[in-house]
C-alpha cells in the first residue's frame, strides 16, 4: 500500500526488495556482496501502485531486481519504455490513446477553441503537453491552460481562480481536464 504517497510507496518497495533480493551485503564496511539464497520464496510479482506518479519509481526499482509489477491504472506513456521499466506490465492503455480519442471527439464536433486544465504534477503536465501537440496538428486553438494542485491547502482557491480564468476566455467551447 502506497497510501497515495511517494515516500511511503518507496519505503515499502525498498522493504520488499531488501527482503527478497538475491544479493545482500553482509559487512557494512565492505563493498563486496555475496550471493545469498533465502529459504523464503522470491516475490512472484507486485500488484500496484494505482497511480502513475507512484508507479514510475517503483517500476524502476522493481525492474532492477526483475520483480514484475502491474498497475490497475498507471497510464503515463513513460511506462512503455521497456529499456527503463523492463518488468512493468500494463493493464490499461497509455494516456496517448486517451488523448488522441479526446482530440478526435473535439474534431468530430468541430470545436475549435478549448481551454485545458491539468493536475500540477508529471501526469497532468505530460498530458497537457501531448494535448497541445495534437491540438496544434488538428488546428484546434487552446485559448488558455491552467494547472490545479491536488490535495494542498491551495487547491480550493486555485480551482476558484481557474474557474474565473475560464470565464475570461469566452471563445473556449470546451474545457478539457487532464488530472
PDB file of C-alpha atoms in Angstrom:
ATOM      1  CA  UNK A   1       0.000   0.000   0.000  1.00  0.00           C
ATOM      2  CA  UNK A   2       1.496   3.338  -1.019  1.00  0.00           C
ATOM      3  CA  UNK A   3      -1.194   5.481   0.675  1.00  0.00           C
ATOM      4  CA  UNK A   4      -1.004   7.898  -2.301  1.00  0.00           C
ATOM      5  CA  UNK A   5       2.413   8.910  -1.033  1.00  0.00           C
ATOM      6  CA  UNK A   6       5.649   8.550  -2.972  1.00  0.00           C
ATOM      7  CA  UNK A   7       7.842   8.346   0.168  1.00  0.00           C
ATOM      8  CA  UNK A   8       5.620   5.635   1.702  1.00  0.00           C
ATOM      9  CA  UNK A   9       5.496   3.756  -1.594  1.00  0.00           C
ATOM     10  CA  UNK A  10       9.252   3.822  -1.996  1.00  0.00           C
ATOM     11  CA  UNK A  11       9.794   2.821   1.620  1.00  0.00           C
ATOM     12  CA  UNK A  12       7.531  -0.210   1.152  1.00  0.00           C
ATOM     13  CA  UNK A  13       9.141  -1.013  -2.213  1.00  0.00           C
ATOM     14  CA  UNK A  14      12.621  -0.945  -0.698  1.00  0.00           C
ATOM     15  CA  UNK A  15      11.427  -3.218   2.113  1.00  0.00           C
ATOM     16  CA  UNK A  16      10.185  -5.750  -0.464  1.00  0.00           C
ATOM     17  CA  UNK A  17      13.440  -5.583  -2.410  1.00  0.00           C
ATOM     18  CA  UNK A  18      15.517  -5.887   0.772  1.00  0.00           C
ATOM     19  CA  UNK A  19      13.591  -8.970   1.868  1.00  0.00           C
ATOM     20  CA  UNK A  20      13.651 -10.798  -1.430  1.00  0.00           C
ATOM     21  CA  UNK A  21      16.651  -9.679  -3.463  1.00  0.00           C
ATOM     22  CA  UNK A  22      19.295 -12.226  -4.403  1.00  0.00           C
ATOM     23  CA  UNK A  23      22.298 -10.160  -3.300  1.00  0.00           C
ATOM     24  CA  UNK A  24      22.953  -8.804   0.138  1.00  0.00           C
ATOM     25  CA  UNK A  25      25.996  -7.077   1.618  1.00  0.00           C
ATOM     26  CA  UNK A  26      26.932  -8.674   4.928  1.00  0.00           C
ATOM     27  CA  UNK A  27      29.750  -6.373   6.018  1.00  0.00           C
ATOM     28  CA  UNK A  28      28.689  -2.740   6.103  1.00  0.00           C
ATOM     29  CA  UNK A  29      32.342  -1.666   5.736  1.00  0.00           C
ATOM     30  CA  UNK A  30      32.812  -3.705   2.578  1.00  0.00           C
ATOM     31  CA  UNK A  31      31.772  -3.017  -0.994  1.00  0.00           C
ATOM     32  CA  UNK A  32      31.706  -6.761  -1.705  1.00  0.00           C
ATOM     33  CA  UNK A  33      28.429  -8.622  -1.811  1.00  0.00           C
ATOM     34  CA  UNK A  34      27.835 -12.341  -1.557  1.00  0.00           C
ATOM     35  CA  UNK A  35      25.064 -14.192  -3.298  1.00  0.00           C
ATOM     36  CA  UNK A  36      22.569 -15.251  -0.678  1.00  0.00           C
ATOM     37  CA  UNK A  37      19.821 -17.843  -1.142  1.00  0.00           C
ATOM     38  CA  UNK A  38      16.782 -17.282   1.036  1.00  0.00           C
ATOM     39  CA  UNK A  39      14.609 -20.037   2.442  1.00  0.00           C
ATOM     40  CA  UNK A  40      11.580 -17.833   1.785  1.00  0.00           C
ATOM     41  CA  UNK A  41      10.241 -17.801  -1.781  1.00  0.00           C
ATOM     42  CA  UNK A  42      11.105 -14.928  -4.084  1.00  0.00           C
ATOM     43  CA  UNK A  43       8.494 -12.341  -4.889  1.00  0.00           C
ATOM     44  CA  UNK A  44       6.466 -13.522  -7.861  1.00  0.00           C
ATOM     45  CA  UNK A  45       5.165 -10.039  -8.672  1.00  0.00           C
ATOM     46  CA  UNK A  46       3.696  -6.830  -7.363  1.00  0.00           C
ATOM     47  CA  UNK A  47       0.151  -5.604  -7.989  1.00  0.00           C
ATOM     48  CA  UNK A  48       0.030  -1.829  -7.650  1.00  0.00           C
ATOM     49  CA  UNK A  49       0.589   1.054  -7.252  1.00  0.00           C
ATOM     50  CA  UNK A  50      -2.537   2.570  -8.673  1.00  0.00           C
ATOM     51  CA  UNK A  51      -1.348   5.966  -9.884  1.00  0.00           C
ATOM     52  CA  UNK A  52       1.383   6.812 -12.377  1.00  0.00           C
ATOM     53  CA  UNK A  53       3.325   9.137 -10.055  1.00  0.00           C
ATOM     54  CA  UNK A  54       3.966   6.335  -7.567  1.00  0.00           C
ATOM     55  CA  UNK A  55       4.250   3.541 -10.135  1.00  0.00           C
ATOM     56  CA  UNK A  56       7.118   5.191 -12.081  1.00  0.00           C
ATOM     57  CA  UNK A  57       9.779   4.977  -9.352  1.00  0.00           C
ATOM     58  CA  UNK A  58       8.506   1.619  -8.061  1.00  0.00           C
ATOM     59  CA  UNK A  59       8.592   0.108 -11.560  1.00  0.00           C
ATOM     60  CA  UNK A  60      12.154   1.357 -11.921  1.00  0.00           C
ATOM     61  CA  UNK A  61      13.166  -0.117  -8.552  1.00  0.00           C
ATOM     62  CA  UNK A  62      11.494  -3.482  -9.148  1.00  0.00           C
ATOM     63  CA  UNK A  63      12.916  -3.618 -12.678  1.00  0.00           C
ATOM     64  CA  UNK A  64      16.433  -3.520 -11.233  1.00  0.00           C
ATOM     65  CA  UNK A  65      15.615  -6.739  -9.381  1.00  0.00           C
ATOM     66  CA  UNK A  66      13.488  -8.336 -12.128  1.00  0.00           C
ATOM     67  CA  UNK A  67      10.369  -8.266  -9.980  1.00  0.00           C
ATOM     68  CA  UNK A  68       7.287  -7.933 -12.218  1.00  0.00           C
ATOM     69  CA  UNK A  69       4.822  -5.143 -11.389  1.00  0.00           C
ATOM     70  CA  UNK A  70       1.392  -4.428 -12.819  1.00  0.00           C
ATOM     71  CA  UNK A  71      -0.851  -1.461 -12.142  1.00  0.00           C
ATOM     72  CA  UNK A  72      -4.598  -1.129 -12.462  1.00  0.00           C
ATOM     73  CA  UNK A  73      -4.470   2.442 -13.725  1.00  0.00           C
ATOM     74  CA  UNK A  74      -0.928   3.749 -14.228  1.00  0.00           C
ATOM     75  CA  UNK A  75      -1.347   5.180 -17.709  1.00  0.00           C
ATOM     76  CA  UNK A  76       1.573   7.547 -18.175  1.00  0.00           C
ATOM     77  CA  UNK A  77       3.277   6.817 -21.522  1.00  0.00           C
ATOM     78  CA  UNK A  78       6.780   6.694 -19.958  1.00  0.00           C
ATOM     79  CA  UNK A  79       5.981   3.263 -18.522  1.00  0.00           C
ATOM     80  CA  UNK A  80       6.015   1.870 -22.079  1.00  0.00           C
ATOM     81  CA  UNK A  81       9.807   2.364 -22.248  1.00  0.00           C
ATOM     82  CA  UNK A  82      10.970  -1.229 -21.776  1.00  0.00           C
ATOM     83  CA  UNK A  83      14.616  -0.159 -21.589  1.00  0.00           C
ATOM     84  CA  UNK A  84      13.816   1.577 -18.292  1.00  0.00           C
ATOM     85  CA  UNK A  85      10.723  -0.250 -16.994  1.00  0.00           C
ATOM     86  CA  UNK A  86      11.585  -3.780 -18.107  1.00  0.00           C
ATOM     87  CA  UNK A  87       9.422  -5.569 -15.556  1.00  0.00           C
ATOM     88  CA  UNK A  88       6.324  -3.338 -15.786  1.00  0.00           C
ATOM     89  CA  UNK A  89       3.220  -4.771 -17.425  1.00  0.00           C
ATOM     90  CA  UNK A  90       0.246  -2.655 -18.453  1.00  0.00           C
ATOM     91  CA  UNK A  91      -3.373  -3.401 -17.653  1.00  0.00           C
ATOM     92  CA  UNK A  92      -4.550  -0.118 -19.145  1.00  0.00           C
ATOM     93  CA  UNK A  93      -3.525   1.729 -22.274  1.00  0.00           C
ATOM     94  CA  UNK A  94      -1.139   4.696 -22.181  1.00  0.00           C
ATOM     95  CA  UNK A  95      -2.633   8.191 -21.977  1.00  0.00           C
ATOM     96  CA  UNK A  96      -1.597   8.886 -25.571  1.00  0.00           C
ATOM     97  CA  UNK A  97      -4.532   6.758 -26.760  1.00  0.00           C
ATOM     98  CA  UNK A  98      -6.976   8.538 -24.455  1.00  0.00           C
ATOM     99  CA  UNK A  99      -5.696  11.947 -25.536  1.00  0.00           C
ATOM    100  CA  UNK A 100      -5.998  11.006 -29.213  1.00  0.00           C
ATOM    101  CA  UNK A 101      -9.612   9.947 -28.583  1.00  0.00           C
ATOM    102  CA  UNK A 102     -10.304  13.298 -26.883  1.00  0.00           C
ATOM    103  CA  UNK A 103      -8.805  15.210 -29.823  1.00  0.00           C
ATOM    104  CA  UNK A 104     -10.796  13.061 -32.293  1.00  0.00           C
ATOM    105  CA  UNK A 105     -14.001  13.855 -30.378  1.00  0.00           C
ATOM    106  CA  UNK A 106     -13.232  17.580 -30.403  1.00  0.00           C
ATOM    107  CA  UNK A 107     -12.568  17.420 -34.145  1.00  0.00           C
ATOM    108  CA  UNK A 108     -15.753  15.407 -34.771  1.00  0.00           C
ATOM    109  CA  UNK A 109     -17.906  18.081 -33.113  1.00  0.00           C
ATOM    110  CA  UNK A 110     -15.898  20.842 -34.810  1.00  0.00           C
ATOM    111  CA  UNK A 111     -14.959  22.503 -31.543  1.00  0.00           C
ATOM    112  CA  UNK A 112     -12.001  24.657 -32.494  1.00  0.00           C
ATOM    113  CA  UNK A 113     -11.413  26.536 -29.237  1.00  0.00           C
ATOM    114  CA  UNK A 114     -10.669  24.709 -25.988  1.00  0.00           C
ATOM    115  CA  UNK A 115      -9.352  25.537 -22.539  1.00  0.00           C
ATOM    116  CA  UNK A 116      -7.157  22.940 -20.829  1.00  0.00           C
ATOM    117  CA  UNK A 117      -6.764  22.171 -17.128  1.00  0.00           C
ATOM    118  CA  UNK A 118      -4.223  19.668 -15.869  1.00  0.00           C
ATOM    119  CA  UNK A 119      -3.135  18.457 -12.482  1.00  0.00           C
ATOM    120  CA  UNK A 120       0.033  20.158 -11.269  1.00  0.00           C
ATOM    121  CA  UNK A 121       2.161  17.025 -11.436  1.00  0.00           C
ATOM    122  CA  UNK A 122       4.008  14.917 -14.002  1.00  0.00           C
ATOM    123  CA  UNK A 123       0.759  13.249 -15.055  1.00  0.00           C
ATOM    124  CA  UNK A 124      -1.105  16.493 -15.799  1.00  0.00           C
ATOM    125  CA  UNK A 125       1.871  18.281 -17.328  1.00  0.00           C
ATOM    126  CA  UNK A 126       2.746  15.368 -19.610  1.00  0.00           C
ATOM    127  CA  UNK A 127      -0.906  15.024 -20.600  1.00  0.00           C
ATOM    128  CA  UNK A 128      -1.333  18.692 -21.458  1.00  0.00           C
ATOM    129  CA  UNK A 129       1.916  18.675 -23.412  1.00  0.00           C
ATOM    130  CA  UNK A 130       0.550  15.836 -25.578  1.00  0.00           C
ATOM    131  CA  UNK A 131      -2.830  17.578 -25.900  1.00  0.00           C
ATOM    132  CA  UNK A 132      -1.121  20.777 -27.079  1.00  0.00           C
ATOM    133  CA  UNK A 133       0.947  18.857 -29.614  1.00  0.00           C
ATOM    134  CA  UNK A 134      -2.061  17.065 -31.105  1.00  0.00           C
ATOM    135  CA  UNK A 135      -4.287  20.157 -30.956  1.00  0.00           C
ATOM    136  CA  UNK A 136      -1.733  22.112 -32.974  1.00  0.00           C
ATOM    137  CA  UNK A 137      -1.689  19.398 -35.658  1.00  0.00           C
ATOM    138  CA  UNK A 138      -5.504  19.434 -35.768  1.00  0.00           C
ATOM    139  CA  UNK A 139      -5.978  23.225 -35.965  1.00  0.00           C
ATOM    140  CA  UNK A 140      -7.561  23.327 -32.528  1.00  0.00           C
ATOM    141  CA  UNK A 141      -6.837  26.531 -30.641  1.00  0.00           C
ATOM    142  CA  UNK A 142      -6.072  26.274 -26.938  1.00  0.00           C
ATOM    143  CA  UNK A 143      -7.287  29.604 -25.588  1.00  0.00           C
ATOM    144  CA  UNK A 144      -5.773  29.036 -22.157  1.00  0.00           C
ATOM    145  CA  UNK A 145      -4.354  26.481 -19.788  1.00  0.00           C
ATOM    146  CA  UNK A 146      -4.102  26.101 -16.051  1.00  0.00           C
ATOM    147  CA  UNK A 147      -2.735  23.609 -13.562  1.00  0.00           C
ATOM    148  CA  UNK A 148      -4.505  22.513 -10.404  1.00  0.00           C
ATOM    149  CA  UNK A 149      -2.506  21.364  -7.369  1.00  0.00           C
ATOM    150  CA  UNK A 150      -4.008  18.282  -5.798  1.00  0.00           C
ATOM    151  CA  UNK A 151      -4.643  17.868  -2.091  1.00  0.00           C
ATOM    152  CA  UNK A 152      -2.953  21.036  -0.897  1.00  0.00           C
ATOM    153  CA  UNK A 153      -4.169  23.917   1.162  1.00  0.00           C
ATOM    154  CA  UNK A 154      -4.367  25.992  -2.050  1.00  0.00           C
ATOM    155  CA  UNK A 155      -6.411  23.538  -4.133  1.00  0.00           C
ATOM    156  CA  UNK A 156      -9.800  25.124  -3.460  1.00  0.00           C
ATOM    157  CA  UNK A 157      -8.556  28.690  -4.023  1.00  0.00           C
ATOM    158  CA  UNK A 158      -6.697  27.698  -7.175  1.00  0.00           C
ATOM    159  CA  UNK A 159      -9.790  25.904  -8.509  1.00  0.00           C
ATOM    160  CA  UNK A 160     -11.806  29.075  -7.977  1.00  0.00           C
ATOM    161  CA  UNK A 161      -9.133  31.154  -9.755  1.00  0.00           C
ATOM    162  CA  UNK A 162      -9.107  28.683 -12.656  1.00  0.00           C
ATOM    163  CA  UNK A 163     -12.910  28.926 -12.934  1.00  0.00           C
ATOM    164  CA  UNK A 164     -12.608  32.712 -13.170  1.00  0.00           C
ATOM    165  CA  UNK A 165      -9.841  32.366 -15.754  1.00  0.00           C
ATOM    166  CA  UNK A 166     -12.003  30.049 -17.863  1.00  0.00           C
ATOM    167  CA  UNK A 167     -14.846  32.577 -17.766  1.00  0.00           C
ATOM    168  CA  UNK A 168     -12.468  35.194 -19.172  1.00  0.00           C
ATOM    169  CA  UNK A 169     -11.967  33.020 -22.290  1.00  0.00           C
ATOM    170  CA  UNK A 170     -15.455  33.155 -23.861  1.00  0.00           C
ATOM    171  CA  UNK A 171     -14.309  31.571 -27.134  1.00  0.00           C
ATOM    172  CA  UNK A 172     -13.479  28.284 -25.449  1.00  0.00           C
ATOM    173  CA  UNK A 173     -16.345  25.923 -26.295  1.00  0.00           C
ATOM    174  CA  UNK A 174     -14.810  23.009 -24.403  1.00  0.00           C
ATOM    175  CA  UNK A 175     -12.906  22.631 -21.159  1.00  0.00           C
ATOM    176  CA  UNK A 176     -10.583  19.656 -21.376  1.00  0.00           C
ATOM    177  CA  UNK A 177      -9.360  18.442 -17.994  1.00  0.00           C
ATOM    178  CA  UNK A 178      -6.449  16.063 -17.558  1.00  0.00           C
ATOM    179  CA  UNK A 179      -5.915  15.446 -13.869  1.00  0.00           C
TER     180      UNK A 179
END
